[in-house]
Amino acid sequence: MKKILIFSFILVVLLCGCSARPDGYDSVKKAKELFEKLDSARVIMEDISAGERLMEFSFYINEKGEMIFSYLGRSADGEERCYSNGAEFYYKTAGSGEWEVIGPADENYYYNIYTRDYRYPYARGSIFFLDGTSVETADVIEESGKTVIVYSYDPEKLNSYAVSLLDNVSSFSELTVSYTIDENGYITEFTERGTVTDTNGQKSSVDLCIIVDNMNEIYEIETPVEITENEGRASIL
């Protein structure tokens, strides 16, 4: 069975239904909301079974409400990097050794500049999947100042609705997620394990862990690209 990393899956929106909410649902929902109020944090994604780090994203929000961040992602194609100083967006695609920049004069500039209210995807609560309508079993475990909430989802219920929101996913065979919530109500670790079939009929596994740390403790992001001013706008040396 091929293994695949379903990034679009972890970025799915929160699903809200009218059925009874599983144990721990309100704590997870509140933790997702708290995540979107953080002034800074580091987010790490790992492939659990392979023991590989897939991405690292660090951000902070300055006094102007601008989001300063750095992103490093790894895939079979190589490394992908992004950086924003709050005014320009710099990026380097996998396999490319050159940085490129999107500035105020460029098309779609405003879609690439992030703020406290318009947050980069990895700074949004939607990275923690939650569907209160499809949980089959729920376990809530209290452990020395933290709460671990584990949901096993009903594949049939997921496939009837949630799958329609995902790119390149035809169906789920199984899905279990867990949330570790600290004493302040923040999610510090999220895991996701399951099996999916894509739109081409290929069965694949999902085995991911997201770790959140340095919450409200980052005040500076190292600039990974050399920048100079050129006719009133930033450019790359």
PDB file of C-alpha atoms in Angstrom:
ATOM      1  CA  MET A   1       0.000   0.000   0.000  1.00  0.00           C
ATOM      2  CA  LYS A   2       1.374   3.359  -1.013  1.00  0.00           C
ATOM      3  CA  LYS A   3       1.830   6.019   1.642  1.00  0.00           C
ATOM      4  CA  ILE A   4       0.791   9.593   0.947  1.00  0.00           C
ATOM      5  CA  LEU A   5       0.662  12.829   2.921  1.00  0.00           C
ATOM      6  CA  ILE A   6      -2.789  14.355   2.638  1.00  0.00           C
ATOM      7  CA  PHE A   7      -1.997  18.023   3.274  1.00  0.00           C
ATOM      8  CA  SER A   8      -5.379  19.159   1.974  1.00  0.00           C
ATOM      9  CA  PHE A   9      -6.982  16.922   4.590  1.00  0.00           C
ATOM     10  CA  ILE A  10      -5.511  18.695   7.585  1.00  0.00           C
ATOM     11  CA  LEU A  11      -6.534  22.034   6.125  1.00  0.00           C
ATOM     12  CA  VAL A  12     -10.203  21.115   5.817  1.00  0.00           C
ATOM     13  CA  VAL A  13     -12.683  23.502   7.427  1.00  0.00           C
ATOM     14  CA  LEU A  14     -14.423  22.752  10.705  1.00  0.00           C
ATOM     15  CA  LEU A  15     -17.610  20.787  10.127  1.00  0.00           C
ATOM     16  CA  CYS A  16     -20.569  21.587  12.340  1.00  0.00           C
ATOM     17  CA  GLY A  17     -23.645  19.382  12.567  1.00  0.00           C
ATOM     18  CA  CYS A  18     -26.814  19.109  14.562  1.00  0.00           C
ATOM     19  CA  SER A  19     -26.116  15.695  16.117  1.00  0.00           C
ATOM     20  CA  ALA A  20     -24.914  15.240  19.710  1.00  0.00           C
ATOM     21  CA  ARG A  21     -21.330  16.387  20.183  1.00  0.00           C
ATOM     22  CA  PRO A  22     -18.801  13.782  21.326  1.00  0.00           C
ATOM     23  CA  ASP A  23     -16.986  14.049  24.663  1.00  0.00           C
ATOM     24  CA  GLY A  24     -14.248  16.673  24.537  1.00  0.00           C
ATOM     25  CA  TYR A  25     -15.664  18.420  21.468  1.00  0.00           C
ATOM     26  CA  ASP A  26     -16.061  21.819  23.143  1.00  0.00           C
ATOM     27  CA  SER A  27     -12.471  21.687  24.445  1.00  0.00           C
ATOM     28  CA  VAL A  28     -11.103  20.977  20.969  1.00  0.00           C
ATOM     29  CA  LYS A  29     -13.252  23.648  19.364  1.00  0.00           C
ATOM     30  CA  LYS A  30     -12.120  26.201  21.954  1.00  0.00           C
ATOM     31  CA  ALA A  31      -8.475  25.180  21.449  1.00  0.00           C
ATOM     32  CA  LYS A  32      -8.795  25.738  17.685  1.00  0.00           C
ATOM     33  CA  GLU A  33     -10.132  29.227  18.391  1.00  0.00           C
ATOM     34  CA  LEU A  34      -7.308  29.979  20.855  1.00  0.00           C
ATOM     35  CA  PHE A  35      -4.743  28.936  18.252  1.00  0.00           C
ATOM     36  CA  GLU A  36      -6.023  31.687  15.966  1.00  0.00           C
ATOM     37  CA  LYS A  37      -5.465  34.273  18.712  1.00  0.00           C
ATOM     38  CA  LEU A  38      -1.769  33.490  19.200  1.00  0.00           C
ATOM     39  CA  ASP A  39       0.683  36.324  18.560  1.00  0.00           C
ATOM     40  CA  SER A  40       3.410  33.828  17.688  1.00  0.00           C
ATOM     41  CA  ALA A  41       4.210  30.123  17.560  1.00  0.00           C
ATOM     42  CA  ARG A  42       6.189  27.416  15.824  1.00  0.00           C
ATOM     43  CA  VAL A  43       4.313  24.638  14.001  1.00  0.00           C
ATOM     44  CA  ILE A  44       6.097  21.410  13.051  1.00  0.00           C
ATOM     45  CA  MET A  45       4.653  18.604  10.931  1.00  0.00           C
ATOM     46  CA  GLU A  46       6.186  15.136  11.003  1.00  0.00           C
ATOM     47  CA  ASP A  47       5.669  11.833   9.229  1.00  0.00           C
ATOM     48  CA  ILE A  48       5.322   9.558  12.256  1.00  0.00           C
ATOM     49  CA  SER A  49       6.209   6.192  10.760  1.00  0.00           C
ATOM     50  CA  ALA A  50       9.084   7.511   8.637  1.00  0.00           C
ATOM     51  CA  GLY A  51      10.422   9.690  11.444  1.00  0.00           C
ATOM     52  CA  GLU A  52      10.825  12.604   9.039  1.00  0.00           C
ATOM     53  CA  ARG A  53      10.116  16.295   9.501  1.00  0.00           C
ATOM     54  CA  LEU A  54       7.905  17.477   6.661  1.00  0.00           C
ATOM     55  CA  MET A  55       7.658  21.154   7.453  1.00  0.00           C
ATOM     56  CA  GLU A  56       8.419  23.869   9.968  1.00  0.00           C
ATOM     57  CA  PHE A  57       6.518  27.140  10.156  1.00  0.00           C
ATOM     58  CA  SER A  58       7.308  29.977  12.583  1.00  0.00           C
ATOM     59  CA  PHE A  59       5.512  33.293  12.865  1.00  0.00           C
ATOM     60  CA  TYR A  60       4.915  36.346  14.958  1.00  0.00           C
ATOM     61  CA  ILE A  61       2.610  39.323  14.566  1.00  0.00           C
ATOM     62  CA  ASN A  62       4.176  42.769  14.919  1.00  0.00           C
ATOM     63  CA  GLU A  63       2.731  45.967  16.358  1.00  0.00           C
ATOM     64  CA  LYS A  64       1.199  46.810  12.961  1.00  0.00           C
ATOM     65  CA  GLY A  65      -0.741  43.565  12.899  1.00  0.00           C
ATOM     66  CA  GLU A  66       1.480  42.165  10.122  1.00  0.00           C
ATOM     67  CA  MET A  67       2.408  38.489  10.176  1.00  0.00           C
ATOM     68  CA  ILE A  68       6.155  37.879   9.855  1.00  0.00           C
ATOM     69  CA  PHE A  69       6.879  34.244   9.099  1.00  0.00           C
ATOM     70  CA  SER A  70       9.209  31.640   7.693  1.00  0.00           C
ATOM     71  CA  TYR A  71       8.194  28.294   6.189  1.00  0.00           C
ATOM     72  CA  LEU A  72      10.289  25.285   5.188  1.00  0.00           C
ATOM     73  CA  GLY A  73       8.624  22.281   3.581  1.00  0.00           C
ATOM     74  CA  ARG A  74      10.194  19.020   2.419  1.00  0.00           C
ATOM     75  CA  SER A  75       8.889  16.569  -0.165  1.00  0.00           C
ATOM     76  CA  ALA A  76      10.186  14.052  -2.679  1.00  0.00           C
ATOM     77  CA  ASP A  77      10.777  16.981  -5.063  1.00  0.00           C
ATOM     78  CA  GLY A  78      13.044  18.827  -2.625  1.00  0.00           C
ATOM     79  CA  GLU A  79      12.685  21.779  -0.270  1.00  0.00           C
ATOM     80  CA  GLU A  80      10.172  24.596  -0.602  1.00  0.00           C
ATOM     81  CA  ARG A  81      10.667  27.822   1.318  1.00  0.00           C
ATOM     82  CA  CYS A  82       8.597  30.930   2.008  1.00  0.00           C
ATOM     83  CA  TYR A  83       9.289  34.075   3.983  1.00  0.00           C
ATOM     84  CA  SER A  84       7.344  37.266   4.587  1.00  0.00           C
ATOM     85  CA  ASN A  85       8.577  40.447   6.240  1.00  0.00           C
ATOM     86  CA  GLY A  86       5.005  41.731   6.423  1.00  0.00           C
ATOM     87  CA  ALA A  87       5.346  43.845   3.293  1.00  0.00           C
ATOM     88  CA  GLU A  88       6.643  41.368   0.687  1.00  0.00           C
ATOM     89  CA  PHE A  89       6.313  37.630   0.178  1.00  0.00           C
ATOM     90  CA  TYR A  90       9.432  35.681  -0.816  1.00  0.00           C
ATOM     91  CA  TYR A  91       9.410  32.087  -1.993  1.00  0.00           C
ATOM     92  CA  LYS A  92      11.642  29.390  -3.438  1.00  0.00           C
ATOM     93  CA  THR A  93      10.044  26.364  -5.076  1.00  0.00           C
ATOM     94  CA  ALA A  94      11.299  22.784  -4.793  1.00  0.00           C
ATOM     95  CA  GLY A  95      14.182  22.179  -7.162  1.00  0.00           C
ATOM     96  CA  SER A  96      14.891  25.889  -7.601  1.00  0.00           C
ATOM     97  CA  GLY A  97      17.913  27.605  -6.116  1.00  0.00           C
ATOM     98  CA  GLU A  98      16.535  31.103  -6.655  1.00  0.00           C
ATOM     99  CA  TRP A  99      14.293  33.195  -4.450  1.00  0.00           C
ATOM    100  CA  GLU A 100      11.411  35.104  -6.025  1.00  0.00           C
ATOM    101  CA  VAL A 101       9.428  37.977  -4.555  1.00  0.00           C
ATOM    102  CA  ILE A 102       5.830  39.181  -4.702  1.00  0.00           C
ATOM    103  CA  GLY A 103       5.536  42.890  -3.954  1.00  0.00           C
ATOM    104  CA  PRO A 104       2.846  45.607  -3.998  1.00  0.00           C
ATOM    105  CA  ALA A 105       3.072  46.058  -7.781  1.00  0.00           C
ATOM    106  CA  ASP A 106       2.459  42.372  -8.489  1.00  0.00           C
ATOM    107  CA  GLU A 107      -0.820  40.657  -9.295  1.00  0.00           C
ATOM    108  CA  ASN A 108      -2.500  38.931  -6.332  1.00  0.00           C
ATOM    109  CA  TYR A 109      -0.157  40.734  -3.939  1.00  0.00           C
ATOM    110  CA  TYR A 110      -2.776  41.061  -1.225  1.00  0.00           C
ATOM    111  CA  TYR A 111      -3.464  37.319  -1.241  1.00  0.00           C
ATOM    112  CA  ASN A 112       0.164  36.717  -0.290  1.00  0.00           C
ATOM    113  CA  ILE A 113       0.457  39.211   2.571  1.00  0.00           C
ATOM    114  CA  TYR A 114      -0.804  37.932   5.898  1.00  0.00           C
ATOM    115  CA  THR A 115      -2.029  39.692   9.029  1.00  0.00           C
ATOM    116  CA  ARG A 116      -3.526  38.962  12.434  1.00  0.00           C
ATOM    117  CA  ASP A 117      -6.949  38.548  10.820  1.00  0.00           C
ATOM    118  CA  TYR A 118      -5.859  37.055   7.473  1.00  0.00           C
ATOM    119  CA  ARG A 119      -3.561  34.328   8.715  1.00  0.00           C
ATOM    120  CA  TYR A 120      -1.251  32.016   6.793  1.00  0.00           C
ATOM    121  CA  PRO A 121      -2.885  28.534   6.516  1.00  0.00           C
ATOM    122  CA  TYR A 122      -0.591  26.962   9.126  1.00  0.00           C
ATOM    123  CA  ALA A 123      -1.592  29.668  11.611  1.00  0.00           C
ATOM    124  CA  ARG A 124      -5.293  28.821  11.295  1.00  0.00           C
ATOM    125  CA  GLY A 125      -7.279  26.484  13.517  1.00  0.00           C
ATOM    126  CA  SER A 126      -8.321  24.454  10.482  1.00  0.00           C
ATOM    127  CA  ILE A 127      -5.023  22.541  10.599  1.00  0.00           C
ATOM    128  CA  PHE A 128      -6.615  20.535  13.427  1.00  0.00           C
ATOM    129  CA  PHE A 129      -9.306  18.424  11.773  1.00  0.00           C
ATOM    130  CA  LEU A 130     -12.582  18.216  13.684  1.00  0.00           C
ATOM    131  CA  ASP A 131     -15.948  16.840  12.564  1.00  0.00           C
ATOM    132  CA  GLY A 132     -18.365  16.494  15.435  1.00  0.00           C
ATOM    133  CA  THR A 133     -20.935  14.670  13.296  1.00  0.00           C
ATOM    134  CA  SER A 134     -18.833  11.630  12.333  1.00  0.00           C
ATOM    135  CA  VAL A 135     -17.125  10.509  15.567  1.00  0.00           C
ATOM    136  CA  GLU A 136     -17.688   6.804  16.288  1.00  0.00           C
ATOM    137  CA  THR A 137     -15.793   6.530  19.591  1.00  0.00           C
ATOM    138  CA  ALA A 138     -14.324   9.163  21.901  1.00  0.00           C
ATOM    139  CA  ASP A 139     -11.813   8.871  24.739  1.00  0.00           C
ATOM    140  CA  VAL A 140     -10.857  11.730  27.058  1.00  0.00           C
ATOM    141  CA  ILE A 141      -7.772  11.090  29.190  1.00  0.00           C
ATOM    142  CA  GLU A 142      -6.502  13.451  31.897  1.00  0.00           C
ATOM    143  CA  GLU A 143      -2.725  13.289  32.313  1.00  0.00           C
ATOM    144  CA  SER A 144      -0.809  15.512  34.777  1.00  0.00           C
ATOM    145  CA  GLY A 145      -1.910  18.924  33.620  1.00  0.00           C
ATOM    146  CA  LYS A 146      -2.921  17.997  30.087  1.00  0.00           C
ATOM    147  CA  THR A 147      -5.898  16.414  28.368  1.00  0.00           C
ATOM    148  CA  VAL A 148      -5.647  13.900  25.529  1.00  0.00           C
ATOM    149  CA  ILE A 149      -8.768  13.531  23.403  1.00  0.00           C
ATOM    150  CA  VAL A 150      -8.905  10.651  20.898  1.00  0.00           C
ATOM    151  CA  TYR A 151     -11.580  10.357  18.202  1.00  0.00           C
ATOM    152  CA  SER A 152     -12.119   7.385  15.910  1.00  0.00           C
ATOM    153  CA  TYR A 153     -14.279   8.438  12.993  1.00  0.00           C
ATOM    154  CA  ASP A 154     -17.006   6.495  11.239  1.00  0.00           C
ATOM    155  CA  PRO A 155     -15.759   6.177   7.629  1.00  0.00           C
ATOM    156  CA  GLU A 156     -19.272   5.921   6.208  1.00  0.00           C
ATOM    157  CA  LYS A 157     -20.304   9.207   7.807  1.00  0.00           C
ATOM    158  CA  LEU A 158     -17.068  10.900   6.753  1.00  0.00           C
ATOM    159  CA  ASN A 159     -17.520   9.714   3.202  1.00  0.00           C
ATOM    160  CA  SER A 160     -21.061  11.048   3.015  1.00  0.00           C
ATOM    161  CA  TYR A 161     -19.937  14.645   3.538  1.00  0.00           C
ATOM    162  CA  ALA A 162     -16.402  15.447   4.662  1.00  0.00           C
ATOM    163  CA  VAL A 163     -14.762  13.770   1.683  1.00  0.00           C
ATOM    164  CA  SER A 164     -16.507  16.219  -0.655  1.00  0.00           C
ATOM    165  CA  LEU A 165     -14.410  19.041   0.840  1.00  0.00           C
ATOM    166  CA  LEU A 166     -11.058  17.386   0.154  1.00  0.00           C
ATOM    167  CA  ASP A 167      -8.917  17.509  -2.945  1.00  0.00           C
ATOM    168  CA  ASN A 168      -8.075  14.186  -4.600  1.00  0.00           C
ATOM    169  CA  VAL A 169      -9.747  12.065  -1.887  1.00  0.00           C
ATOM    170  CA  SER A 170     -12.465   9.588  -2.880  1.00  0.00           C
ATOM    171  CA  SER A 171     -13.112   7.815   0.417  1.00  0.00           C
ATOM    172  CA  PHE A 172     -11.831   6.952   3.893  1.00  0.00           C
ATOM    173  CA  SER A 173     -11.357   3.412   5.145  1.00  0.00           C
ATOM    174  CA  GLU A 174     -10.375   4.491   8.655  1.00  0.00           C
ATOM    175  CA  LEU A 175      -9.381   7.615  10.546  1.00  0.00           C
ATOM    176  CA  THR A 176      -8.254   8.230  14.131  1.00  0.00           C
ATOM    177  CA  VAL A 177      -7.081  11.594  15.470  1.00  0.00           C
ATOM    178  CA  SER A 178      -5.839  12.755  18.844  1.00  0.00           C
ATOM    179  CA  TYR A 179      -5.471  16.190  20.415  1.00  0.00           C
ATOM    180  CA  THR A 180      -3.179  16.967  23.338  1.00  0.00           C
ATOM    181  CA  ILE A 181      -4.434  20.086  25.122  1.00  0.00           C
ATOM    182  CA  ASP A 182      -2.369  21.817  27.813  1.00  0.00           C
ATOM    183  CA  GLU A 183      -3.542  23.386  31.074  1.00  0.00           C
ATOM    184  CA  ASN A 184      -4.153  26.709  29.286  1.00  0.00           C
ATOM    185  CA  GLY A 185      -6.443  25.142  26.710  1.00  0.00           C
ATOM    186  CA  TYR A 186      -4.015  25.133  23.758  1.00  0.00           C
ATOM    187  CA  ILE A 187      -3.399  22.215  21.423  1.00  0.00           C
ATOM    188  CA  THR A 188       0.266  21.265  21.700  1.00  0.00           C
ATOM    189  CA  GLU A 189       0.135  18.071  19.635  1.00  0.00           C
ATOM    190  CA  PHE A 190      -2.238  16.665  17.022  1.00  0.00           C
ATOM    191  CA  THR A 191      -1.934  13.266  15.359  1.00  0.00           C
ATOM    192  CA  GLU A 192      -3.822  11.838  12.431  1.00  0.00           C
ATOM    193  CA  ARG A 193      -3.744   8.199  11.307  1.00  0.00           C
ATOM    194  CA  GLY A 194      -5.871   6.543   8.685  1.00  0.00           C
ATOM    195  CA  THR A 195      -6.311   5.102   5.229  1.00  0.00           C
ATOM    196  CA  VAL A 196      -7.800   6.878   2.237  1.00  0.00           C
ATOM    197  CA  THR A 197      -8.462   6.157  -1.417  1.00  0.00           C
ATOM    198  CA  ASP A 198      -7.762   8.915  -3.925  1.00  0.00           C
ATOM    199  CA  THR A 199      -9.783   9.797  -7.007  1.00  0.00           C
ATOM    200  CA  ASN A 200      -7.584   7.481  -9.087  1.00  0.00           C
ATOM    201  CA  GLY A 201      -8.432   4.502  -6.891  1.00  0.00           C
ATOM    202  CA  GLN A 202      -5.037   4.409  -5.162  1.00  0.00           C
ATOM    203  CA  LYS A 203      -5.202   3.410  -1.476  1.00  0.00           C
ATOM    204  CA  SER A 204      -2.856   5.425   0.733  1.00  0.00           C
ATOM    205  CA  SER A 205      -2.020   5.923   4.392  1.00  0.00           C
ATOM    206  CA  VAL A 206      -2.035   9.086   6.484  1.00  0.00           C
ATOM    207  CA  ASP A 207       0.327   9.131   9.461  1.00  0.00           C
ATOM    208  CA  LEU A 208       0.974  12.705  10.561  1.00  0.00           C
ATOM    209  CA  CYS A 209       1.819  14.615  13.716  1.00  0.00           C
ATOM    210  CA  ILE A 210       1.595  18.369  14.235  1.00  0.00           C
ATOM    211  CA  ILE A 211       3.477  19.918  17.161  1.00  0.00           C
ATOM    212  CA  VAL A 212       2.901  23.480  18.341  1.00  0.00           C
ATOM    213  CA  ASP A 213       5.431  25.146  20.633  1.00  0.00           C
ATOM    214  CA  ASN A 214       7.013  28.532  21.464  1.00  0.00           C
ATOM    215  CA  MET A 215       3.509  29.971  21.764  1.00  0.00           C
ATOM    216  CA  ASN A 216       3.647  33.752  22.263  1.00  0.00           C
ATOM    217  CA  GLU A 217       7.418  33.459  22.726  1.00  0.00           C
ATOM    218  CA  ILE A 218       8.724  34.415  19.255  1.00  0.00           C
ATOM    219  CA  TYR A 219       9.637  38.062  18.662  1.00  0.00           C
ATOM    220  CA  GLU A 220      11.980  37.769  15.697  1.00  0.00           C
ATOM    221  CA  ILE A 221      12.176  35.639  12.542  1.00  0.00           C
ATOM    222  CA  GLU A 222      15.530  35.117  10.869  1.00  0.00           C
ATOM    223  CA  THR A 223      15.539  36.441   7.299  1.00  0.00           C
ATOM    224  CA  PRO A 224      16.545  33.548   5.001  1.00  0.00           C
ATOM    225  CA  VAL A 225      17.005  35.749   1.909  1.00  0.00           C
ATOM    226  CA  GLU A 226      19.175  38.813   1.264  1.00  0.00           C
ATOM    227  CA  ILE A 227      16.970  41.813   0.532  1.00  0.00           C
ATOM    228  CA  THR A 228      17.783  45.255  -0.840  1.00  0.00           C
ATOM    229  CA  GLU A 229      15.722  48.314  -1.741  1.00  0.00           C
ATOM    230  CA  ASN A 230      15.283  48.976  -5.451  1.00  0.00           C
ATOM    231  CA  GLU A 231      13.201  51.917  -6.694  1.00  0.00           C
ATOM    232  CA  GLY A 232      10.986  51.987  -3.653  1.00  0.00           C
ATOM    233  CA  ARG A 233      10.394  48.241  -3.315  1.00  0.00           C
ATOM    234  CA  ALA A 234      12.283  45.308  -1.928  1.00  0.00           C
ATOM    235  CA  SER A 235      14.203  43.019  -4.230  1.00  0.00           C
ATOM    236  CA  ILE A 236      16.608  40.115  -3.873  1.00  0.00           C
ATOM    237  CA  LEU A 237      20.361  40.417  -3.941  1.00  0.00           C
TER     238      LEU A 237
END
